[in-house]
Amino acid sequence: MGLKSQVLLPQYPIREKCKELMLTEEQLRQIMKTFHHELLLGLGKKTHDNATVKCFVTYVQDLPTGRETGKFLALDLGGTNFRVLLIELSENHFEMKSKIFAIPQHIMLGSGEQLFDHIADCLAKFMKEENIMKEKLALGFTFSFPLKQLGLTKGILKSWTKGFNCSGVVGNDVVQLLRDAIKRRGDINLHIFAILNDTTGTLMSCAWKNHSCKIGLIIGTGSNACYVEKQKNAELFDEPDGGSGNVLINTEWGAFGDNGTLDFLRTQYDKTIDQNSINPGQQLFEKMISGMYMGELVRLALERFTKEGLLFGGKGSDLLFSKGRFYTKYVSEIESDYSGVYTNCREILEELGLKHASEQDCVNVRFVCECVSRRAAHLVSAALVTLLNKMDEPHVTVGIDGSVYRFHPHFHNLMMEKISQLINPHLKFDLMLSEDGSGRGAALVAACASGKSR
Ligand code: BGC
């Protein structure tokens, strides 16, 4: 007693085995180079069809001015929850009401018709509650999956991601599917003015507040980014220039690596995650980064180390050995413990049936979490810097949303540090947390499209 207890370090064999999760600056620079090449393939007319990073044109040419006005409905589908919003915009001010509805698993994996009927049903319930059934409002639809847009109100679904797999939707125009579902009910009256990605919504929402915002980034269940590109570089953009000379590009960077370009750094955990997913071979970059997979990456490493006798005295638990039972929020919680303290860590390990964990086990578990989340933050940073360098604007604000960025205690700092190291030295950037999700962004795009913007 009285003596300071010795600070424990993660054990040598675990440190060694986790080295493959640590990316060197050289590796990150190589990723940037490859990603830049893939972006150009996505933007090019001749190369787009075979490109992995699709760089879809969004048909949004203008960023908000802050002078948009009107009352709008917005739908936000893209994760485990679905939101309906009512937004009133006036000069530099907005009010928003929203309701969250769950998307049950059987609908995520059911038919497209069921999904869109469910969406229309939630919309009708919300409109009834808000007493707006009789108003013909403009609607913006945030639909956060890879869409090949053919206009502001036409988008063909290329593939499902993030655990969705509804039949009969891929290859179809989702705006039409929503219109059909609304028609089937016959009790709602509205005008769909825009379909957009959550990254576009986030960019618009942040740009409304901060005019230097030119990138929208999501690090949540999935991951993706959208940025302001010059129309002349977006070879598939086929509408007249409304004056800005720009168009927002939805990169769909989650699919980066699907052609093997990231194989040099994929670990056995990445491969297992992919094999066990409902979309093997797809969204490989996303699977290394986002909230749908981060907890499972940690669990796979912990399972391996336990079976090798390096953790918990070689004695695991049913939960630790069950797919999907180490939630991504655990990673954030474990890393939220002050250094040298393992309160959250112990609680989580107990929840997982690992009461017998020693202090050294806690140190090791935390270290594995840090390696996985650091790698995610570094990969996102490398892709983001590629966009910042490509845009070559003196100062860009990045609007960011998503549970990983929002709740992980160190993600922001890890990104700040890595981006500063990789960015071209004459460029300045900052990272801005989006406060209002992409709902306001949907209203803003609808406002511009419906002419309620000056
Ligand atoms: C989707 C993107 C979306 C991202 C973040 C990805 O799985 O393909 O469209 O922006 O998740 O929600």
Coordinates of C-alpha atoms and ligand atoms in Angstrom, one line a residue:
M1 CA 0.0 0.0 0.0
G2 CA 1.1 3.5 -0.5
L3 CA 3.1 2.4 -3.5
K4 CA 1.8 3.6 -6.9
S5 CA 0.5 0.6 -8.8
Q6 CA 2.5 -0.1 -12.0
V7 CA 0.9 1.0 -15.2
L8 CA 0.2 -2.0 -17.3
L9 CA 0.9 -2.1 -21.0
P10 CA -0.8 -4.3 -23.6
Q11 CA 1.1 -7.5 -23.8
Y12 CA 3.7 -8.2 -26.3
P13 CA 2.1 -11.0 -28.4
I14 CA -1.1 -8.9 -28.7
R15 CA 0.8 -5.8 -29.7
E16 CA 2.6 -7.9 -32.3
K17 CA -0.5 -9.4 -33.7
C18 CA -2.3 -6.0 -33.9
K19 CA 0.5 -4.5 -36.0
E20 CA -1.4 -5.4 -39.2
L21 CA -4.1 -3.0 -38.1
M22 CA -1.7 -0.1 -37.9
L23 CA -1.2 1.8 -41.1
T24 CA 2.0 3.6 -41.8
E25 CA 2.1 7.0 -43.4
E26 CA 3.5 5.3 -46.5
Q27 CA 0.5 3.0 -46.7
L28 CA -1.9 5.8 -46.2
R29 CA -0.3 7.8 -49.0
Q30 CA -0.5 4.8 -51.3
I31 CA -4.3 4.5 -50.4
M32 CA -4.7 8.2 -51.3
K33 CA -3.0 7.7 -54.7
T34 CA -5.2 4.7 -55.5
F35 CA -8.4 6.5 -54.2
H36 CA -7.6 9.5 -56.4
H37 CA -7.3 7.2 -59.4
E38 CA -10.6 5.5 -58.6
L39 CA -12.4 8.9 -58.2
L40 CA -11.2 9.9 -61.7
L41 CA -12.5 6.6 -63.1
G42 CA -15.9 7.2 -61.5
L43 CA -16.2 10.8 -62.9
G44 CA -15.1 9.8 -66.4
K45 CA -17.8 9.1 -69.1
K46 CA -15.9 6.2 -70.6
T47 CA -14.7 4.7 -67.3
H48 CA -17.7 5.2 -65.1
D49 CA -19.5 2.0 -65.9
N50 CA -16.6 -0.2 -64.7
A51 CA -15.5 2.1 -61.8
T52 CA -15.8 0.9 -58.2
V53 CA -16.0 4.4 -56.7
K54 CA -19.0 5.6 -58.6
C55 CA -19.0 9.3 -58.1
F56 CA -22.6 9.7 -58.8
V57 CA -23.9 13.1 -60.0
T58 CA -26.4 14.4 -57.6
Y59 CA -27.9 17.2 -59.8
V60 CA -27.5 19.6 -56.9
Q61 CA -25.6 22.6 -58.3
D62 CA -26.0 25.2 -55.6
L63 CA -25.2 25.4 -52.0
P64 CA -27.8 27.1 -49.8
T65 CA -27.7 30.8 -49.3
G66 CA -29.5 30.9 -46.0
R67 CA -32.4 32.7 -47.6
E68 CA -34.5 29.6 -48.4
T69 CA -38.1 29.7 -47.2
G70 CA -41.1 27.5 -47.0
K71 CA -42.6 24.4 -45.3
F72 CA -41.3 21.0 -46.3
L73 CA -41.6 17.4 -45.6
A74 CA -38.5 15.2 -45.5
L75 CA -38.0 11.4 -45.3
D76 CA -34.8 10.0 -44.1
L77 CA -34.1 6.3 -44.8
G78 CA -30.6 4.9 -44.5
G79 CA -29.9 3.1 -41.3
T80 CA -31.8 1.1 -38.7
N81 CA -34.2 4.0 -38.2
F82 CA -36.4 5.9 -40.5
R83 CA -37.4 9.5 -39.9
V84 CA -40.2 11.7 -41.1
L85 CA -39.6 15.4 -40.7
L86 CA -41.5 18.6 -41.0
I87 CA -39.3 21.6 -41.6
E88 CA -40.1 25.3 -41.8
L89 CA -37.4 27.4 -43.3
S90 CA -37.2 31.2 -43.0
E91 CA -34.3 33.5 -43.4
N92 CA -31.4 32.1 -41.4
H93 CA -33.8 30.3 -39.1
F94 CA -35.6 26.9 -39.2
E95 CA -38.0 24.9 -37.1
M96 CA -38.2 21.1 -37.3
K97 CA -40.4 18.4 -36.0
S98 CA -39.6 14.8 -36.5
K99 CA -40.6 11.3 -35.6
I100 CA -38.5 8.2 -35.7
F101 CA -39.9 4.9 -36.8
A102 CA -38.1 1.6 -36.6
I103 CA -37.6 -0.5 -39.7
P104 CA -38.1 -4.1 -38.6
Q105 CA -35.7 -6.7 -39.8
H106 CA -38.5 -8.5 -41.8
I107 CA -39.0 -5.3 -43.8
M108 CA -35.3 -4.7 -44.3
L109 CA -35.1 -8.1 -45.9
G110 CA -38.6 -8.3 -47.4
S111 CA -40.0 -7.0 -50.7
G112 CA -39.6 -3.5 -52.0
E113 CA -43.4 -3.0 -52.0
Q114 CA -43.5 -3.8 -48.3
L115 CA -40.7 -1.3 -47.6
F116 CA -42.3 1.5 -49.5
D117 CA -45.8 0.8 -48.1
H118 CA -44.2 1.0 -44.6
I119 CA -42.6 4.3 -45.5
A120 CA -45.8 5.7 -46.9
D121 CA -47.7 4.4 -43.8
C122 CA -45.2 6.2 -41.4
L123 CA -45.5 9.3 -43.5
A124 CA -49.3 9.2 -43.3
K125 CA -49.3 8.7 -39.6
F126 CA -47.0 11.6 -39.1
M127 CA -49.0 13.9 -41.4
K128 CA -52.2 13.0 -39.5
E129 CA -50.6 13.8 -36.2
E130 CA -49.3 17.1 -37.5
N131 CA -52.6 17.8 -39.1
I132 CA -51.2 18.4 -42.6
M133 CA -53.0 15.7 -44.6
K134 CA -54.7 18.4 -46.7
E135 CA -51.7 20.4 -47.5
K136 CA -49.8 19.6 -50.7
L137 CA -46.2 20.0 -49.3
A138 CA -42.9 19.7 -51.1
L139 CA -40.9 16.7 -50.1
G140 CA -37.2 15.9 -50.1
F141 CA -36.3 12.2 -49.8
T142 CA -33.0 11.3 -48.2
F143 CA -32.3 7.8 -49.4
S144 CA -28.8 6.7 -48.3
F145 CA -27.8 3.9 -50.6
P146 CA -25.9 3.9 -53.9
L147 CA -28.2 5.6 -56.4
K148 CA -27.5 6.4 -60.0
Q149 CA -29.3 9.7 -60.3
L150 CA -30.7 10.6 -63.6
G151 CA -32.1 13.9 -62.4
L152 CA -33.1 15.5 -59.1
T153 CA -36.2 13.3 -58.8
K154 CA -35.0 10.1 -60.5
G155 CA -32.6 7.6 -59.0
I156 CA -31.9 4.0 -59.8
L157 CA -30.8 1.8 -56.9
K158 CA -27.5 0.1 -57.8
S159 CA -27.2 -2.1 -54.8
W160 CA -28.3 -2.3 -51.2
T161 CA -25.9 -1.8 -48.3
K162 CA -25.9 -1.8 -44.5
G163 CA -28.0 -4.9 -44.0
F164 CA -30.9 -4.0 -46.3
N165 CA -31.9 -6.4 -49.0
C166 CA -35.4 -5.7 -50.2
S167 CA -36.3 -7.5 -53.4
G168 CA -37.5 -5.8 -56.5
V169 CA -35.8 -2.5 -55.9
V170 CA -32.3 -2.7 -57.4
G171 CA -32.4 -1.4 -61.0
N172 CA -35.6 0.6 -60.3
D173 CA -36.3 4.3 -59.7
V174 CA -36.9 4.6 -56.0
V175 CA -38.8 7.9 -56.4
Q176 CA -41.3 6.1 -58.6
L177 CA -41.6 3.3 -56.0
L178 CA -42.4 5.9 -53.3
R179 CA -44.9 7.6 -55.6
D180 CA -46.6 4.2 -56.3
A181 CA -46.8 3.4 -52.6
I182 CA -48.4 6.8 -51.9
K183 CA -50.8 6.2 -54.8
R184 CA -51.8 2.8 -53.4
R185 CA -52.9 4.5 -50.2
G186 CA -54.7 7.4 -51.9
D187 CA -54.9 9.6 -48.8
I188 CA -51.7 11.6 -49.1
N189 CA -51.0 14.6 -51.3
L190 CA -47.5 15.8 -51.8
H191 CA -44.9 16.7 -54.4
I192 CA -41.5 15.0 -54.4
F193 CA -39.0 17.6 -55.4
A194 CA -35.7 15.8 -54.7
I195 CA -34.0 12.6 -53.9
L196 CA -30.7 12.8 -52.2
N197 CA -28.0 10.9 -50.3
D198 CA -27.4 11.6 -46.5
T199 CA -23.9 12.9 -47.4
T200 CA -25.6 15.5 -49.7
G201 CA -28.1 16.3 -46.9
T202 CA -25.3 16.8 -44.4
L203 CA -23.3 19.0 -46.8
M204 CA -26.3 21.2 -47.5
S205 CA -27.3 21.3 -43.9
C206 CA -23.9 22.4 -42.8
A207 CA -23.4 24.8 -45.7
W208 CA -26.6 26.6 -44.7
K209 CA -24.8 27.6 -41.5
N210 CA -21.2 27.7 -42.7
H211 CA -20.5 28.8 -46.3
S212 CA -17.1 27.2 -46.4
C213 CA -18.6 23.8 -46.0
K214 CA -18.0 21.9 -49.3
I215 CA -17.8 18.3 -48.2
G216 CA -20.4 16.1 -46.5
L217 CA -19.2 13.0 -44.7
I218 CA -21.0 10.2 -42.9
I219 CA -19.2 7.8 -40.5
G220 CA -22.2 6.0 -39.0
T221 CA -23.8 2.6 -39.8
G222 CA -22.2 3.1 -43.2
S223 CA -19.6 5.5 -44.6
N224 CA -19.6 7.8 -47.6
A225 CA -18.7 11.4 -48.7
C226 CA -20.1 14.0 -51.1
Y227 CA -18.2 17.0 -52.3
V228 CA -18.4 20.0 -54.6
E229 CA -16.9 19.2 -58.0
K230 CA -16.5 21.4 -61.1
Q231 CA -19.1 20.5 -63.7
K232 CA -16.4 20.2 -66.3
N233 CA -14.8 17.3 -64.3
A234 CA -18.1 15.5 -63.8
E235 CA -18.3 14.1 -67.3
L236 CA -21.7 12.4 -66.8
F237 CA -23.4 15.6 -65.7
D238 CA -25.9 16.4 -68.5
E239 CA -27.9 19.4 -67.5
P240 CA -27.4 23.1 -68.2
D241 CA -25.2 25.1 -65.8
G242 CA -27.5 27.1 -63.5
G243 CA -24.6 29.5 -62.9
S244 CA -22.4 28.0 -60.2
G245 CA -20.4 25.8 -62.6
N246 CA -20.4 23.2 -59.8
V247 CA -22.2 20.0 -59.0
L248 CA -22.2 17.9 -55.9
I249 CA -20.8 14.4 -56.4
N250 CA -21.8 11.5 -54.2
T251 CA -18.6 9.4 -54.2
E252 CA -20.1 6.2 -52.7
W253 CA -16.6 5.6 -51.3
G254 CA -17.8 2.6 -49.3
A255 CA -17.2 0.5 -52.4
F256 CA -13.5 1.6 -52.6
G257 CA -11.4 -1.6 -52.7
D258 CA -14.1 -3.8 -54.2
N259 CA -11.8 -4.4 -57.2
G260 CA -8.9 -5.7 -55.0
T261 CA -7.0 -2.4 -54.5
L262 CA -7.2 -2.6 -50.7
D263 CA -6.3 -6.3 -50.5
F264 CA -2.8 -5.5 -49.4
L265 CA -4.1 -4.3 -46.0
R266 CA -7.2 -6.4 -45.4
T267 CA -6.7 -8.7 -42.4
Q268 CA -8.3 -12.0 -41.6
Y269 CA -11.0 -10.1 -39.6
D270 CA -11.9 -8.0 -42.6
K271 CA -12.2 -11.1 -44.7
T272 CA -14.4 -12.9 -42.2
I273 CA -16.7 -9.9 -41.8
D274 CA -17.1 -9.8 -45.6
Q275 CA -17.7 -13.5 -46.0
N276 CA -20.4 -13.4 -43.2
S277 CA -22.1 -10.3 -44.6
I278 CA -25.2 -10.3 -46.9
N279 CA -23.2 -8.5 -49.6
P280 CA -19.8 -10.3 -49.9
G281 CA -17.2 -8.6 -52.0
Q282 CA -19.0 -5.3 -51.8
Q283 CA -18.4 -2.2 -49.7
L284 CA -15.0 -3.4 -48.6
F285 CA -13.8 0.1 -47.5
E286 CA -17.0 0.7 -45.6
K287 CA -16.5 -2.7 -43.8
M288 CA -13.2 -1.5 -42.4
I289 CA -14.6 1.7 -41.1
S290 CA -18.2 2.0 -40.2
G291 CA -20.4 1.4 -37.2
M292 CA -22.1 -1.7 -38.7
Y293 CA -18.8 -3.5 -38.6
M294 CA -16.4 -2.0 -36.1
G295 CA -17.6 -3.8 -33.1
E296 CA -17.5 -7.1 -34.9
L297 CA -13.9 -6.5 -36.1
V298 CA -12.9 -6.1 -32.4
R299 CA -14.9 -9.2 -31.4
L300 CA -13.2 -11.3 -34.1
A301 CA -9.8 -10.2 -32.8
L302 CA -10.8 -10.9 -29.2
E303 CA -12.2 -14.3 -30.1
R304 CA -8.9 -15.2 -31.9
F305 CA -6.7 -14.0 -29.0
T306 CA -8.9 -15.9 -26.5
K307 CA -8.7 -19.1 -28.4
E308 CA -4.9 -18.6 -28.7
G309 CA -4.8 -18.4 -24.9
L310 CA -3.7 -14.7 -24.9
L311 CA -6.9 -13.3 -23.3
F312 CA -9.1 -14.2 -20.3
G313 CA -6.9 -17.2 -19.4
G314 CA -8.0 -18.8 -22.6
K315 CA -11.6 -19.0 -21.3
G316 CA -14.1 -17.1 -23.5
S317 CA -17.9 -17.0 -23.3
D318 CA -20.9 -17.8 -25.5
L319 CA -21.5 -14.1 -26.2
L320 CA -17.9 -13.3 -27.0
F321 CA -18.0 -16.1 -29.5
S322 CA -21.3 -15.1 -31.0
K323 CA -21.4 -13.0 -34.2
G324 CA -22.6 -9.4 -33.8
R325 CA -22.6 -9.4 -30.0
F326 CA -19.8 -6.9 -29.5
Y327 CA -21.5 -3.7 -30.4
T328 CA -19.7 -0.7 -31.9
K329 CA -20.9 1.4 -29.1
Y330 CA -18.8 -0.8 -26.8
V331 CA -15.7 0.4 -28.6
S332 CA -16.7 4.1 -27.9
E333 CA -17.5 3.3 -24.3
I334 CA -14.3 1.3 -23.6
E335 CA -12.2 4.1 -25.1
S336 CA -14.1 6.7 -23.0
D337 CA -12.6 5.3 -19.8
Y338 CA -9.8 7.5 -18.5
S339 CA -6.4 6.1 -19.2
G340 CA -5.6 3.5 -16.6
V341 CA -9.2 3.1 -15.5
Y342 CA -11.3 0.3 -16.8
T343 CA -14.8 0.9 -15.4
N344 CA -16.8 0.8 -18.7
C345 CA -14.5 -2.0 -20.0
R346 CA -15.2 -4.2 -16.9
E347 CA -18.9 -3.5 -17.2
I348 CA -19.0 -4.6 -20.8
L349 CA -16.8 -7.6 -20.2
E350 CA -19.2 -8.7 -17.4
E351 CA -22.2 -8.2 -19.7
L352 CA -20.4 -10.5 -22.1
G353 CA -20.0 -13.2 -19.4
L354 CA -16.3 -12.4 -18.9
K355 CA -16.3 -11.6 -15.2
H356 CA -13.0 -13.4 -14.8
A357 CA -11.2 -10.8 -16.9
S358 CA -8.0 -9.5 -15.2
E359 CA -6.7 -6.0 -15.2
Q360 CA -4.2 -7.0 -17.9
D361 CA -7.1 -8.4 -20.0
C362 CA -8.8 -5.0 -19.8
V363 CA -5.6 -3.3 -20.9
N364 CA -5.4 -5.7 -23.9
V365 CA -9.1 -5.3 -24.8
R366 CA -8.8 -1.6 -24.8
F367 CA -5.7 -1.8 -27.0
V368 CA -7.5 -3.9 -29.6
C369 CA -10.4 -1.4 -29.6
E370 CA -7.9 1.5 -30.1
C371 CA -6.2 -0.3 -33.0
V372 CA -9.5 -0.9 -34.9
S373 CA -10.9 2.6 -34.4
R374 CA -7.5 4.3 -35.2
R375 CA -7.3 2.3 -38.4
A376 CA -10.9 3.5 -39.3
A377 CA -10.1 7.1 -38.5
H378 CA -6.9 6.9 -40.5
L379 CA -8.6 5.3 -43.5
V380 CA -11.3 8.0 -43.5
S381 CA -8.7 10.7 -43.2
A382 CA -6.7 9.4 -46.2
A383 CA -9.9 9.4 -48.4
L384 CA -11.0 12.8 -47.1
V385 CA -7.5 14.3 -47.7
T386 CA -7.7 13.0 -51.3
L387 CA -10.9 15.0 -51.8
L388 CA -9.4 18.1 -50.1
N389 CA -6.3 18.0 -52.2
K390 CA -8.3 17.4 -55.4
M391 CA -10.6 20.3 -54.6
D392 CA -7.5 22.5 -53.9
E393 CA -9.6 25.2 -52.2
P394 CA -7.7 27.3 -49.6
H395 CA -10.2 26.5 -46.8
V396 CA -12.8 23.8 -46.7
T397 CA -15.1 22.9 -43.8
V398 CA -16.2 19.2 -43.7
G399 CA -19.7 18.7 -42.4
I400 CA -19.8 15.3 -40.6
D401 CA -22.6 13.1 -39.2
G402 CA -22.9 9.5 -38.1
S403 CA -22.8 7.6 -34.8
V404 CA -19.1 6.7 -35.0
Y405 CA -17.9 10.2 -35.4
R406 CA -20.5 11.6 -32.9
F407 CA -19.9 9.1 -30.1
H408 CA -16.4 7.8 -30.3
P409 CA -14.4 9.9 -27.9
H410 CA -11.2 10.2 -30.0
F411 CA -12.3 9.9 -33.6
H412 CA -12.4 13.7 -34.2
N413 CA -8.9 14.2 -32.8
L414 CA -7.5 11.2 -34.6
M415 CA -8.8 12.6 -37.8
M416 CA -7.5 16.1 -37.1
E417 CA -4.1 14.8 -36.5
K418 CA -3.9 12.5 -39.5
I419 CA -5.5 14.9 -42.0
S420 CA -3.0 17.6 -40.9
Q421 CA -0.2 15.3 -41.6
L422 CA -1.4 14.2 -45.0
I423 CA -3.0 17.3 -46.5
N424 CA -1.1 19.6 -49.0
P425 CA 0.5 22.1 -46.7
H426 CA -1.1 25.2 -48.3
L427 CA -4.6 24.0 -47.6
K428 CA -6.7 24.7 -44.5
F429 CA -9.6 22.6 -43.3
D430 CA -11.9 22.1 -40.3
L431 CA -14.3 19.4 -39.2
M432 CA -17.8 20.4 -38.2
L433 CA -20.3 18.1 -36.5
S434 CA -23.7 18.3 -38.2
E435 CA -26.2 19.1 -35.6
D436 CA -29.5 18.4 -37.4
G437 CA -28.9 15.3 -39.4
S438 CA -29.6 15.4 -43.1
G439 CA -33.3 16.3 -42.7
R440 CA -32.7 20.0 -43.0
G441 CA -30.5 19.3 -46.0
A442 CA -33.4 17.4 -47.7
A443 CA -35.6 20.5 -47.1
L444 CA -33.0 22.8 -48.5
V445 CA -32.6 20.7 -51.7
A446 CA -36.3 20.6 -52.1
A447 CA -36.5 24.4 -51.4
C448 CA -33.9 25.1 -54.2
A449 CA -35.8 22.7 -56.6
S450 CA -39.2 24.1 -55.9
G451 CA -37.9 27.6 -56.5
K452 CA -38.3 28.7 -52.9
S453 CA -34.8 29.9 -52.7
R454 CA -33.4 33.3 -53.7
Ligands
BGC1 C1 -24.4 3.9 -48.6 C2 -24.3 5.4 -48.8 C3 -24.5 6.2 -47.6 C4 -23.6 5.7 -46.5 C5 -23.8 6.4 -45.1 C6 -23.5 3.5 -47.4 O1 -23.7 2.2 -47.1 O2 -24.0 3.2 -49.7 O3 -25.2 5.8 -49.8 O4 -24.2 7.6 -47.8 O5 -23.8 4.3 -46.3 O6 -25.1 6.3 -44.7

